[in-house]
Structure formats: structure tokens, C-alpha cells
């Protein structure tokens, strides 16, 4: 029988509810308990795939090709599981499903209402995760902040859920913020009191309160929260700010959170197995050297857009025992003066993206990396730009472009496949999810993976145009990976370069702390060869 944990957030957004939920998953898994995760997103979009990165941050892609919230990335990395479409549910999906059933006449003449129909559909989605993933515990993170109009149906649904499943099978954890007022040197509990008050108004009494705080939780704050929020003092748990998010599970463990959860859910578990995690965290915190990698993107002011890339660089750094100092560069700004921004870097990465803004800056950055022998990793749009750069500057196709940016280019080296040309609707219609990629022997990619065939996740509409394959390869571009069934180019490399790899897929989605992605790992290794600074322990 499955048990259910619900994580809600109070006071304000960006408290790290995703990391907290993922950490709880890590901890239960470290006790030998099988876990799956579910994220509820209260917006009306069916999925985040159609949203601007400025609005939403990264769109994480699961194996089955679902475009999901970036918290699923945290879950996969922390808990070490692969999630699917049923692990991310939005208001848009709930309403679409209910309206579709109504049109089919499935409600037999009844009036369709938020309670019980919308809330019923939400509960069904929680049970679906338990059933499909066959785990002992499902952790559900309710997006948004308590008090928002949008998240109300989700909160009402989980209130009812406890009634049906029983107290011993459900647990409510509330993450809140204790602001520190330096003038009076005090942690303030009032916002927490209000947010728990809001929860109790709708019938949810949290079992555990996680207090995000800058300084250690004081006894006074603990007892106030206990008194006003109707929990015992031992149920108030410190969630102190940390530099390295992978430390959060270790901190929670120290606070006794795992034992408290197990006790409340009446679960028996094995001895904790966090030693390896701990060693890995130490490795991240005590690097032997440092390399600087420039990420040339167009949404760099919104760091969440490149979440998985950032994490994959951390994992790759740890594997090489260096800290990766990531320099976020706005592509438009480096246009016409790449040297100023790029000369001091040990590696250059051009990530995925859409639309034409910043393209020329990215192409210039790639040309600089190619000509100066700086290790380069291009991802999706980064690979497409690398193809354009090579076509223009090496194969002398001056006006080469992607038909995404110039529909009338005489040399569409990146183009739509005929089946994509027919598609009009934007939602969920790109090449999405896992495809096999066969690797060319003796390529840098083959060396990195140590395998002949790999499976990687995609999210793009445009492809390498095979009409230019012969010309470009004659000039020295190497096709290092292909999707055999459709003869699509998946990886390009440049042979007479220290390390130049560009992939049509997104390797960052598969990188995990203790199994860093091979391409990221070798990219950082190559960057170290270019020059890394040795750090001396203080
Ligand atoms: N815009 C490009 C395409 O649709 C690249 C997409 C991406 O980088 N994820 O093919």
C-alpha cells in the first residue's frame, strides 16, 4: 500500500520547495524506500512547453517526451529516477480532462463543479502515480504559494485525499520562510503563522513545518511556531540556507527529518545510506582547481532557464575535481567583440534556444572557439549554430542559415523535415523525448560514452539538412552520431580541434550527481587541459 506526502509552500515563492521535495525523496530512498514524485502546477497552460523561458525558466523533458516543470529535473537528479507524463499535472490538464469527459456525457447529466469534479480529477492523478510507478511513497509538491487563488482546488483535493486515505497514510509538510530582521537580530514567525493560518482555514493542519532561515532556528522562534501553528516543537524543522543545494538532504537528515517522516507514516526502513552522497558533496565543496566556462545564451538573466546545464556542469566539475566557474554571457552583447568576452575562458558552451535574437553572437562565439581551439560543447540550437558557422566560414556558403531564422536563405543547412512542415499547432509537436543515436568509432563522443549506441532526449523542430552533409564533411565536419532509422544527424564534431562536440539532443537532462553526463565530463576535462587554476586550501 502506498503512502502519500504533500509538500506545500507558504509566504512567498522561490523558497526551494522543489529542492525540499526532492531532498525528502533522496532521504526516503536512502532508507531503502521506493519513491515517486508528482508536481502540481496551478497554471492553465497544459504544459510549460509553450511558455517563454522568462516566464517559466527551463522546460525539462522526460524520457517519454513530455515537456515539464523544471522541478522534475531536481527530482530526477536527487532521487535518481526517470519520470514521465503522469508525474507533472497542471490546471490546464485537469480542466481539459474534465471537459472532455463532460462532452462525452460521462457525468450522466450532473452539473460539473470544482468540488467534487475538478478535485476528484486531481485525486485521480495522485492515485495514478501510485499505481503506475508502484512505489511505497508518492511525494506530491503543490506548486504556487498557499493563499493563491489558483492553487486552491489542489489544496482542497489533498484535504479530501487525507480523509479518504487515512491519517496514517498521508503527511502534510509545509515549507515556509522566517525572515531575519538584522536591526533587532530576530527571526520573525508572523508570516509563517499567517500562512499556516490560511492552510488551516481550508482544513489542512501541517504535520511538519520546514523553516527556511538564514540563521539557525532559535528556541524562541520554534516555540512560537509550535504555539501558533498547532504543532509540537519537534515538528518544527530548520531548513537553513546552503551554498550547495545537494547539501539539503544531509542537513534535513541531521535535523532528524527522515525519522520523523517514517514514524508519522508508520514505515519501517533500513539503515541510512547517505555516505556516498556525503562524499560527493564534499568533493563539490572542496575542489582542487577551477575552470571557467562561458555559456553564451539569450536568457542568461533568467538563470533558471539553464538549470539542467548548470547542474550538469557541477556534476562534471565534481567528476574532474574542479569547480566550474560558469560565466553567463548574453549572446547579443558579445556580437562583434567575441575576443573581449571569450579570450580568458577554458571552455565555451552554446545551449538550446528559439528564435533569431542573439544568433549572430552565438555564431561568432562558435567561430572563436573553433579558430582558437577552445573546447566547445553545442547543445541543440548550439549544434545548429555550429553547423551554420562551419558552412559559412569553412565551406564558404556565405549566406548559410537555418530556415528558422531566414526562411529565404539560399543555403538552409538547418531545415524542417517535411513532416514538421505540415504541423501548425505549437503545443507538444516538436521532436520530443528519447531517440537512439549511433556513435561513430574513434569520435570524441564514442570515446566519452564508451558505447556504440546511446539514448538521449530531444526538444526541437529543425534538423541538420542532409543535402549539405557531403559538402560539409568533405570540408572537415565529422558526423559523430546519427539516428539510423531516419538518417538524422545527431552529433557533429571537428577533427582538427582539441575538443569540439555539438549535439542535436539535450545531454544535460540525463546528468546526475554521481553519474555525470559523459559529454559534459569530457568537455570539462578538455577545458582543464586548456588551463585550470589550482586552488589552495585556506
Ligand atoms: N529552435 C531550434 C529548433 O526548434 C532549437 C531548439 C532547441 O535548442 N531546443 O529546432
Coordinates of C-alpha atoms and ligand atoms in Angstrom, one line a residue:
X1 CA 0.0 0.0 0.0
X2 CA 1.3 3.4 -1.0
X3 CA 1.7 6.3 1.5
X4 CA 1.5 10.0 0.4
X5 CA 3.4 13.1 1.3
X6 CA 2.2 16.5 0.3
X7 CA 4.6 19.5 0.3
X8 CA 3.0 23.0 0.3
X9 CA 4.7 26.4 0.3
X10 CA 4.0 29.5 2.3
X11 CA 4.8 33.2 2.4
X12 CA 6.5 33.6 -0.9
X13 CA 7.7 31.7 -4.0
X14 CA 11.3 30.6 -4.7
X15 CA 11.8 29.1 -1.2
X16 CA 13.1 25.9 -2.7
X17 CA 10.1 23.7 -2.4
X18 CA 11.3 21.6 -5.4
X19 CA 14.7 21.0 -3.7
X20 CA 13.0 20.3 -0.4
X21 CA 10.6 17.8 -2.0
X22 CA 13.5 16.2 -4.0
X23 CA 15.6 16.0 -0.8
X24 CA 12.8 14.2 1.1
X25 CA 12.8 11.8 -1.8
X26 CA 16.5 11.3 -1.5
X27 CA 16.2 10.7 2.2
X28 CA 13.5 8.1 1.9
X29 CA 15.4 6.3 -0.9
X30 CA 18.5 6.3 1.3
X31 CA 16.5 4.2 3.8
X32 CA 15.6 1.7 1.1
X33 CA 12.1 3.0 0.4
X34 CA 10.8 3.3 -3.2
X35 CA 9.7 6.8 -4.0
X36 CA 8.0 8.6 -6.9
X37 CA 7.3 12.3 -7.3
X38 CA 4.4 14.4 -8.6
X39 CA 4.4 18.1 -9.3
X40 CA 1.1 20.1 -9.4
X41 CA 1.4 23.3 -11.4
X42 CA -1.6 25.6 -10.9
X43 CA -1.3 27.5 -14.2
X44 CA -3.8 26.9 -17.1
X45 CA -1.2 26.0 -19.8
X46 CA -1.4 22.3 -20.5
X47 CA 2.3 22.1 -20.1
X48 CA 5.2 24.7 -19.9
X49 CA 6.3 23.9 -23.4
X50 CA 4.6 27.0 -24.9
X51 CA 5.8 29.4 -22.2
X52 CA 8.7 31.8 -22.6
X53 CA 11.8 30.9 -20.6
X54 CA 11.5 34.4 -19.0
X55 CA 8.1 33.4 -17.5
X56 CA 8.9 29.9 -16.5
X57 CA 12.6 29.0 -16.6
X58 CA 13.7 25.7 -18.1
X59 CA 11.3 23.3 -19.7
X60 CA 12.5 19.9 -18.5
X61 CA 12.0 17.0 -21.0
X62 CA 11.3 13.5 -19.6
X63 CA 12.2 10.2 -21.4
X64 CA 8.8 9.9 -22.9
X65 CA 9.0 13.3 -24.4
X66 CA 6.8 15.3 -22.0
X67 CA 7.6 19.0 -21.6
X68 CA 7.5 19.5 -17.8
X69 CA 8.3 21.9 -15.0
X70 CA 12.0 22.2 -14.1
X71 CA 11.3 20.7 -10.6
X72 CA 11.1 17.3 -12.3
X73 CA 14.8 17.8 -13.2
X74 CA 15.5 18.2 -9.5
X75 CA 13.5 15.1 -8.7
X76 CA 15.3 13.0 -11.3
X77 CA 18.8 14.3 -10.2
X78 CA 18.2 13.9 -6.5
X79 CA 16.2 10.7 -6.4
X80 CA 17.8 9.1 -9.3
X81 CA 14.6 8.1 -11.1
X82 CA 13.1 8.7 -14.6
X83 CA 9.8 10.4 -14.6
X84 CA 7.0 10.5 -17.2
X85 CA 4.0 12.5 -18.3
X86 CA 1.9 11.4 -15.3
X87 CA 4.4 13.0 -12.8
X88 CA 3.6 16.6 -13.8
X89 CA 0.0 17.8 -13.7
X90 CA -1.3 21.3 -14.5
X91 CA -4.6 23.0 -14.0
X92 CA -4.8 23.1 -17.8
X93 CA -4.6 19.3 -18.0
X94 CA -7.2 18.8 -15.2
X95 CA -9.8 21.1 -16.8
X96 CA -9.2 19.6 -20.3
X97 CA -9.7 16.1 -19.0
X98 CA -12.9 17.1 -17.1
X99 CA -14.3 19.0 -20.1
X100 CA -13.6 16.1 -22.4
X101 CA -15.4 13.7 -20.1
X102 CA -18.3 16.1 -19.9
X103 CA -18.5 16.3 -23.7
X104 CA -18.6 12.5 -23.9
X105 CA -21.5 12.6 -21.5
X106 CA -19.6 10.7 -18.8
X107 CA -21.1 12.7 -15.9
X108 CA -24.6 11.5 -16.7
X109 CA -26.5 14.8 -16.6
X110 CA -24.8 16.2 -13.5
X111 CA -23.6 19.8 -13.1
X112 CA -19.8 19.9 -13.3
X113 CA -18.2 21.8 -10.4
X114 CA -14.8 22.5 -8.9
X115 CA -15.8 20.3 -6.0
X116 CA -16.2 17.4 -6.5
X117 CA -15.3 17.1 -10.2
X118 CA -12.1 19.1 -10.5
X119 CA -10.9 18.0 -7.1
X120 CA -11.8 14.4 -8.0
X121 CA -9.8 14.5 -11.1
X122 CA -6.8 15.9 -9.1
X123 CA -7.1 13.0 -6.7
X124 CA -7.2 10.5 -9.5
X125 CA -3.9 11.9 -10.8
X126 CA -2.3 11.3 -7.4
X127 CA -3.5 7.7 -7.4
X128 CA -2.4 7.2 -11.0
X129 CA 1.2 7.9 -9.9
X130 CA 1.0 5.4 -7.1
X131 CA -0.4 2.8 -9.5
X132 CA 1.9 3.4 -12.4
X133 CA 5.1 3.8 -10.5
X134 CA 4.3 1.1 -7.9
X135 CA 6.2 2.7 -5.1
X136 CA 5.9 2.8 -1.3
X137 CA 5.7 6.6 -1.1
X138 CA 4.5 9.3 -3.5
X139 CA 5.7 12.8 -2.8
X140 CA 3.5 15.5 -4.3
X141 CA 4.7 19.1 -4.4
X142 CA 1.8 21.6 -4.8
X143 CA 3.1 24.5 -6.9
X144 CA 2.4 28.1 -6.0
X145 CA 2.0 29.6 -2.6
X146 CA -0.7 29.0 -0.1
X147 CA -3.2 31.8 -0.4
X148 CA -3.1 31.9 -4.2
X149 CA -6.5 31.6 -5.9
X150 CA -5.0 29.2 -8.5
X151 CA -3.8 26.5 -6.1
X152 CA -7.0 26.3 -4.0
X153 CA -8.5 23.3 -5.9
X154 CA -5.3 21.4 -5.4
X155 CA -5.3 22.1 -1.7
X156 CA -8.9 21.2 -1.4
X157 CA -8.2 18.0 -3.2
X158 CA -5.4 16.9 -0.9
X159 CA -7.5 17.8 2.1
X160 CA -10.2 15.4 0.9
X161 CA -7.4 12.9 0.0
X162 CA -6.3 12.6 3.6
X163 CA -9.9 11.9 4.6
X164 CA -10.1 9.0 2.2
X165 CA -6.7 7.5 2.6
X166 CA -6.4 8.0 6.4
X167 CA -4.1 10.0 8.7
X168 CA -1.6 7.2 9.0
X169 CA -1.1 7.1 5.2
X170 CA -0.8 10.8 4.4
X171 CA 1.5 13.5 5.6
X172 CA 1.4 17.3 5.1
X173 CA 4.7 19.2 5.1
X174 CA 4.7 23.0 4.9
X175 CA 7.8 24.9 3.8
X176 CA 7.8 28.5 5.0
X177 CA 10.2 31.4 5.4
X178 CA 11.4 33.0 8.7
X179 CA 12.7 36.4 7.7
X180 CA 15.7 37.6 9.7
X181 CA 15.5 41.3 10.8
X182 CA 19.0 42.3 11.4
X183 CA 18.3 45.6 13.3
X184 CA 16.6 43.6 16.1
X185 CA 18.6 40.4 15.4
X186 CA 15.3 38.4 15.3
X187 CA 13.7 35.7 13.3
X188 CA 10.2 36.6 12.5
X189 CA 7.4 34.0 12.7
X190 CA 4.4 36.1 11.8
X191 CA 4.4 35.3 8.1
X192 CA 4.5 31.6 9.0
X193 CA 1.7 32.0 11.4
X194 CA -0.4 33.6 8.7
X195 CA 0.4 31.1 6.0
X196 CA -0.3 28.1 8.3
X197 CA -3.5 30.0 9.3
X198 CA -4.5 30.1 5.7
X199 CA -3.9 26.4 5.4
X200 CA -5.9 25.6 8.5
X201 CA -8.8 27.8 7.1
X202 CA -9.2 25.3 4.3
X203 CA -8.9 22.3 6.7
X204 CA -5.2 21.4 6.3
X205 CA -3.1 21.1 9.5
X206 CA 0.5 20.6 8.6
X207 CA 2.2 17.7 10.3
X208 CA 5.7 19.1 9.9
X209 CA 6.9 22.7 9.2
X210 CA 10.1 23.3 7.4
X211 CA 11.5 26.7 8.2
X212 CA 13.7 28.3 5.6
X213 CA 16.1 30.5 7.5
X214 CA 19.3 32.5 7.1
X215 CA 20.5 31.8 10.7
X216 CA 20.0 28.8 12.9
X217 CA 16.4 28.5 14.2
X218 CA 16.2 30.0 17.7
X219 CA 14.4 28.3 20.5
X220 CA 12.1 31.3 20.8
X221 CA 11.0 31.0 17.1
X222 CA 10.5 27.3 17.4
X223 CA 8.2 27.6 20.4
X224 CA 6.2 30.5 18.9
X225 CA 5.6 28.4 15.7
X226 CA 4.7 25.5 17.8
X227 CA 2.1 27.5 19.8
X228 CA 0.6 29.5 17.0
X229 CA 0.7 26.8 14.3
X230 CA -0.5 24.0 16.4
X231 CA 2.4 21.6 16.0
X232 CA 4.8 20.2 18.6
X233 CA 8.2 21.8 18.9
X234 CA 9.9 18.7 17.4
X235 CA 7.7 19.1 14.3
X236 CA 9.3 22.5 13.5
X237 CA 12.4 21.8 11.4
X238 CA 15.2 24.1 10.4
X239 CA 15.9 24.5 6.7
X240 CA 18.9 26.7 6.7
X241 CA 20.3 28.4 3.6
X242 CA 23.2 26.4 1.9
X243 CA 25.6 27.2 -0.9
X244 CA 25.3 23.8 -2.5
X245 CA 21.8 22.5 -2.9
X246 CA 22.9 18.9 -2.7
X247 CA 23.7 19.5 0.9
X248 CA 20.0 19.9 1.7
X249 CA 19.2 16.2 2.3
X250 CA 22.2 16.0 4.6
X251 CA 21.0 18.9 6.6
X252 CA 17.5 17.5 6.8
X253 CA 18.9 14.2 8.0
X254 CA 20.8 15.9 10.8
X255 CA 17.5 17.6 11.8
X256 CA 16.0 14.1 12.2
X257 CA 13.5 14.7 9.4
X258 CA 13.7 11.2 7.9
X259 CA 13.0 9.5 11.2
X260 CA 10.1 11.9 11.9
X261 CA 8.5 11.1 8.5
X262 CA 9.0 7.4 8.9
X263 CA 7.5 7.5 12.3
X264 CA 4.4 9.5 11.3
X265 CA 3.8 7.3 8.3
X266 CA 4.4 4.2 10.3
X267 CA 7.0 3.0 7.8
X268 CA 9.8 0.6 8.7
X269 CA 13.1 1.2 6.9
X270 CA 16.6 0.1 6.6
X271 CA 19.7 1.9 8.0
X272 CA 20.5 5.1 6.3
X273 CA 22.8 5.0 3.3
X274 CA 23.9 8.6 2.7
X275 CA 27.7 8.1 2.9
X276 CA 28.3 8.2 -0.8
X277 CA 26.1 11.3 -1.2
X278 CA 28.1 12.9 1.6
X279 CA 31.4 12.1 -0.1
X280 CA 30.2 13.5 -3.3
X281 CA 29.0 16.7 -1.6
X282 CA 32.5 17.1 0.0
X283 CA 34.1 16.7 -3.4
X284 CA 31.9 19.5 -4.8
X285 CA 32.7 21.7 -1.8
X286 CA 36.5 21.1 -1.9
X287 CA 37.7 21.2 -5.5
X288 CA 41.3 21.0 -6.4
X289 CA 41.1 23.5 -9.2
X290 CA 38.9 25.8 -11.1
X291 CA 37.9 26.2 -14.8
X292 CA 35.9 29.0 -16.4
X293 CA 33.3 28.0 -18.9
X294 CA 31.3 30.6 -20.8
X295 CA 27.6 29.8 -21.5
X296 CA 26.5 32.0 -24.5
X297 CA 22.8 32.2 -24.4
X298 CA 19.9 34.5 -24.7
X299 CA 18.1 34.1 -21.5
X300 CA 21.1 34.3 -19.2
X301 CA 19.5 37.0 -16.9
X302 CA 16.9 34.3 -16.0
X303 CA 19.3 31.6 -14.7
X304 CA 16.5 29.1 -14.2
X305 CA 16.4 28.7 -18.0
X306 CA 19.6 26.8 -18.0
X307 CA 19.0 24.9 -14.7
X308 CA 19.9 21.4 -16.0
X309 CA 23.0 22.8 -17.9
X310 CA 24.2 24.5 -14.7
X311 CA 23.7 21.2 -12.7
X312 CA 25.4 19.1 -15.4
X313 CA 28.4 21.4 -15.2
X314 CA 28.5 21.0 -11.4
X315 CA 28.4 17.2 -11.8
X316 CA 31.1 17.2 -14.5
X317 CA 33.2 19.5 -12.3
X318 CA 32.9 17.1 -9.4
X319 CA 33.9 14.2 -11.6
X320 CA 37.1 16.1 -12.5
X321 CA 37.6 17.5 -9.0
X322 CA 37.3 21.1 -10.2
X323 CA 34.9 23.9 -9.6
X324 CA 33.3 25.1 -12.8
X325 CA 33.1 28.8 -12.7
X326 CA 30.2 29.4 -15.1
X327 CA 30.3 32.8 -16.9
X328 CA 26.8 33.6 -18.2
X329 CA 27.1 35.6 -21.4
X330 CA 24.3 37.4 -23.3
X331 CA 24.8 36.5 -27.0
X332 CA 23.7 39.9 -28.3
X333 CA 26.3 41.6 -26.1
X334 CA 29.3 39.7 -27.4
X335 CA 28.4 40.4 -31.1
X336 CA 31.4 41.9 -33.0
X337 CA 33.7 41.6 -30.0
X338 CA 33.9 38.0 -29.1
X339 CA 37.5 38.2 -28.0
X340 CA 36.8 40.6 -25.2
X341 CA 34.4 38.2 -23.6
X342 CA 35.8 34.8 -24.6
X343 CA 39.6 35.0 -24.6
X344 CA 40.1 34.1 -20.9
X345 CA 37.7 31.1 -21.0
X346 CA 38.7 27.5 -20.8
X347 CA 35.5 26.2 -22.5
X348 CA 32.5 27.6 -24.4
X349 CA 29.0 26.2 -24.3
X350 CA 26.2 27.3 -26.6
X351 CA 22.9 26.0 -25.2
X352 CA 19.5 25.4 -26.8
X353 CA 17.1 28.2 -27.7
X354 CA 14.4 29.5 -30.0
X355 CA 14.1 32.5 -32.3
X356 CA 16.6 34.7 -34.0
X357 CA 17.7 37.1 -31.3
X358 CA 21.3 36.5 -30.4
X359 CA 22.0 34.1 -33.2
X360 CA 24.8 36.1 -34.7
X361 CA 26.6 36.5 -31.3
X362 CA 26.4 32.7 -30.8
X363 CA 27.8 32.0 -34.3
X364 CA 30.7 34.4 -33.6
X365 CA 31.4 32.7 -30.2
X366 CA 31.5 29.3 -32.0
X367 CA 33.8 30.7 -34.7
X368 CA 36.1 32.0 -31.9
X369 CA 36.1 28.6 -30.1
X370 CA 36.8 26.8 -33.4
X371 CA 39.6 29.0 -34.5
X372 CA 41.2 29.4 -31.1
X373 CA 41.0 25.8 -30.2
X374 CA 38.8 26.4 -27.1
X375 CA 36.9 23.3 -26.0
X376 CA 33.3 23.7 -27.2
X377 CA 30.0 22.0 -26.4
X378 CA 27.0 22.9 -28.5
X379 CA 23.5 21.8 -27.5
X380 CA 20.5 21.7 -29.8
X381 CA 20.4 25.3 -31.1
X382 CA 24.1 25.4 -30.2
X383 CA 24.7 22.5 -32.7
X384 CA 22.6 24.2 -35.3
X385 CA 24.6 27.4 -34.9
X386 CA 27.8 25.4 -35.1
X387 CA 26.6 23.9 -38.4
X388 CA 25.8 27.4 -39.8
X389 CA 29.2 28.7 -38.6
X390 CA 31.0 25.9 -40.3
X391 CA 29.0 26.2 -43.5
X392 CA 29.6 30.0 -43.7
X393 CA 33.2 30.2 -42.7
X394 CA 34.8 26.9 -43.7
X395 CA 32.6 25.6 -46.6
X396 CA 32.2 29.1 -48.0
X397 CA 28.4 29.2 -48.1
X398 CA 28.3 32.8 -47.1
X399 CA 24.6 33.1 -46.5
X400 CA 24.0 29.7 -44.9
X401 CA 21.4 29.8 -42.2
X402 CA 18.6 27.9 -40.5
X403 CA 15.2 28.3 -42.2
X404 CA 14.0 29.2 -38.6
X405 CA 15.9 32.5 -38.8
X406 CA 15.9 33.1 -42.5
X407 CA 13.2 31.3 -44.5
X408 CA 14.7 32.6 -47.8
X409 CA 18.3 31.6 -47.2
X410 CA 19.9 30.1 -50.3
X411 CA 21.6 27.5 -48.1
X412 CA 19.3 26.1 -45.4
X413 CA 21.8 23.9 -43.7
X414 CA 19.3 23.6 -40.9
X415 CA 15.8 23.0 -42.0
X416 CA 12.4 21.5 -41.2
X417 CA 11.7 17.9 -42.2
X418 CA 8.7 17.5 -44.5
X419 CA 6.6 16.1 -41.6
X420 CA 7.4 19.1 -39.4
X421 CA 6.4 21.5 -42.2
X422 CA 2.8 20.2 -42.0
X423 CA 2.4 20.9 -38.3
X424 CA 0.6 24.1 -37.3
X425 CA -0.1 23.7 -33.6
X426 CA 2.7 24.6 -31.3
X427 CA 2.0 22.6 -28.1
X428 CA 3.8 19.3 -27.8
X429 CA 4.6 19.0 -31.5
X430 CA 8.4 19.2 -31.7
X431 CA 10.7 16.1 -31.9
X432 CA 10.5 15.3 -28.2
X433 CA 11.9 12.7 -25.9
X434 CA 14.3 9.8 -26.3
X435 CA 15.8 8.7 -29.6
X436 CA 18.7 6.3 -30.2
X437 CA 21.9 7.7 -31.5
X438 CA 24.6 5.5 -33.1
X439 CA 28.1 6.7 -32.5
X440 CA 30.9 6.8 -35.0
X441 CA 34.0 4.9 -33.9
X442 CA 37.0 7.0 -33.0
X443 CA 34.9 10.0 -32.4
X444 CA 35.2 12.2 -29.3
X445 CA 31.6 11.2 -28.4
X446 CA 32.3 7.5 -28.8
X447 CA 35.3 7.9 -26.5
X448 CA 33.3 9.8 -23.9
X449 CA 30.4 7.4 -23.8
X450 CA 32.3 4.2 -24.3
X451 CA 29.3 2.8 -26.1
X452 CA 28.2 2.3 -29.7
X453 CA 24.6 3.4 -29.2
X454 CA 23.1 5.9 -26.7
X455 CA 19.7 7.2 -25.9
X456 CA 19.2 10.9 -25.5
X457 CA 16.4 13.4 -25.0
X458 CA 15.3 15.8 -27.7
X459 CA 13.2 19.1 -27.9
X460 CA 13.5 20.8 -31.3
X461 CA 11.7 21.3 -34.6
X462 CA 14.6 21.8 -37.0
X463 CA 17.2 19.3 -38.2
X464 CA 20.6 19.2 -39.9
X465 CA 19.9 19.3 -43.6
X466 CA 21.3 16.1 -45.2
X467 CA 21.6 17.8 -48.6
X468 CA 24.7 19.5 -47.2
X469 CA 26.1 16.5 -45.5
X470 CA 28.7 15.6 -48.2
X471 CA 29.9 19.1 -48.7
X472 CA 30.4 19.8 -45.0
X473 CA 32.0 16.5 -44.2
X474 CA 34.4 17.0 -47.2
X475 CA 35.5 20.2 -45.5
X476 CA 36.2 18.5 -42.2
X477 CA 33.0 18.4 -40.3
X478 CA 32.6 15.0 -38.7
X479 CA 29.2 13.3 -38.3
X480 CA 29.8 11.5 -35.0
X481 CA 26.3 10.4 -34.2
X482 CA 23.1 9.6 -36.2
X483 CA 19.6 8.4 -35.7
X484 CA 19.8 5.5 -38.1
X485 CA 16.1 4.9 -38.7
X486 CA 15.6 8.3 -40.3
X487 CA 19.3 9.1 -41.1
X488 CA 19.2 12.2 -39.0
X489 CA 22.4 13.9 -37.8
X490 CA 22.6 13.9 -34.0
X491 CA 26.2 14.8 -33.3
X492 CA 28.8 16.8 -35.2
X493 CA 32.5 17.2 -34.3
X494 CA 35.5 18.9 -35.7
X495 CA 38.5 16.7 -36.1
X496 CA 41.5 19.1 -36.0
X497 CA 40.4 20.7 -32.8
X498 CA 41.2 19.8 -29.1
X499 CA 37.5 19.1 -28.3
X500 CA 34.6 20.3 -30.4
X501 CA 31.3 18.4 -30.0
X502 CA 27.8 19.6 -30.9
X503 CA 24.6 17.6 -30.2
X504 CA 21.1 17.9 -31.6
X505 CA 19.8 16.4 -28.3
X506 CA 20.0 17.7 -24.8
X507 CA 22.6 15.7 -22.8
X508 CA 22.0 17.9 -19.7
X509 CA 18.7 16.2 -18.9
X510 CA 20.4 12.9 -18.1
X511 CA 23.2 14.1 -16.0
X512 CA 23.1 13.1 -12.3
X513 CA 25.4 14.0 -9.4
X514 CA 27.0 10.6 -9.2
X515 CA 26.7 9.7 -12.8
X516 CA 27.8 12.9 -14.6
X517 CA 27.0 13.0 -18.3
X518 CA 30.0 11.7 -20.3
X519 CA 30.0 14.6 -22.8
X520 CA 29.9 17.2 -20.0
X521 CA 32.6 15.3 -18.1
X522 CA 34.9 15.2 -21.1
X523 CA 34.1 18.8 -22.0
X524 CA 35.4 19.9 -18.6
X525 CA 38.3 17.6 -18.8
X526 CA 39.3 19.3 -22.1
X527 CA 38.7 22.7 -20.5
X528 CA 41.1 21.7 -17.8
X529 CA 43.8 20.9 -20.3
X530 CA 43.4 24.4 -21.7
X531 CA 44.3 25.7 -18.3
X532 CA 42.8 25.4 -14.9
X533 CA 43.8 27.3 -11.8
X534 CA 44.9 25.2 -8.8
X535 CA 43.1 26.2 -5.7
X536 CA 45.0 26.1 -2.5
X537 CA 43.0 25.1 0.6
X538 CA 42.7 28.1 3.0
Ligands
LIG1 N1 15.0 26.4 -32.3 C1 15.6 25.1 -32.6 C2 14.6 24.1 -33.1 O1 13.5 24.2 -32.9 C3 16.4 24.6 -31.5 C4 15.6 24.2 -30.3 C5 16.4 23.9 -29.1 O2 17.5 24.4 -28.9 N2 15.8 23.3 -28.1 O3 15.0 23.1 -33.8

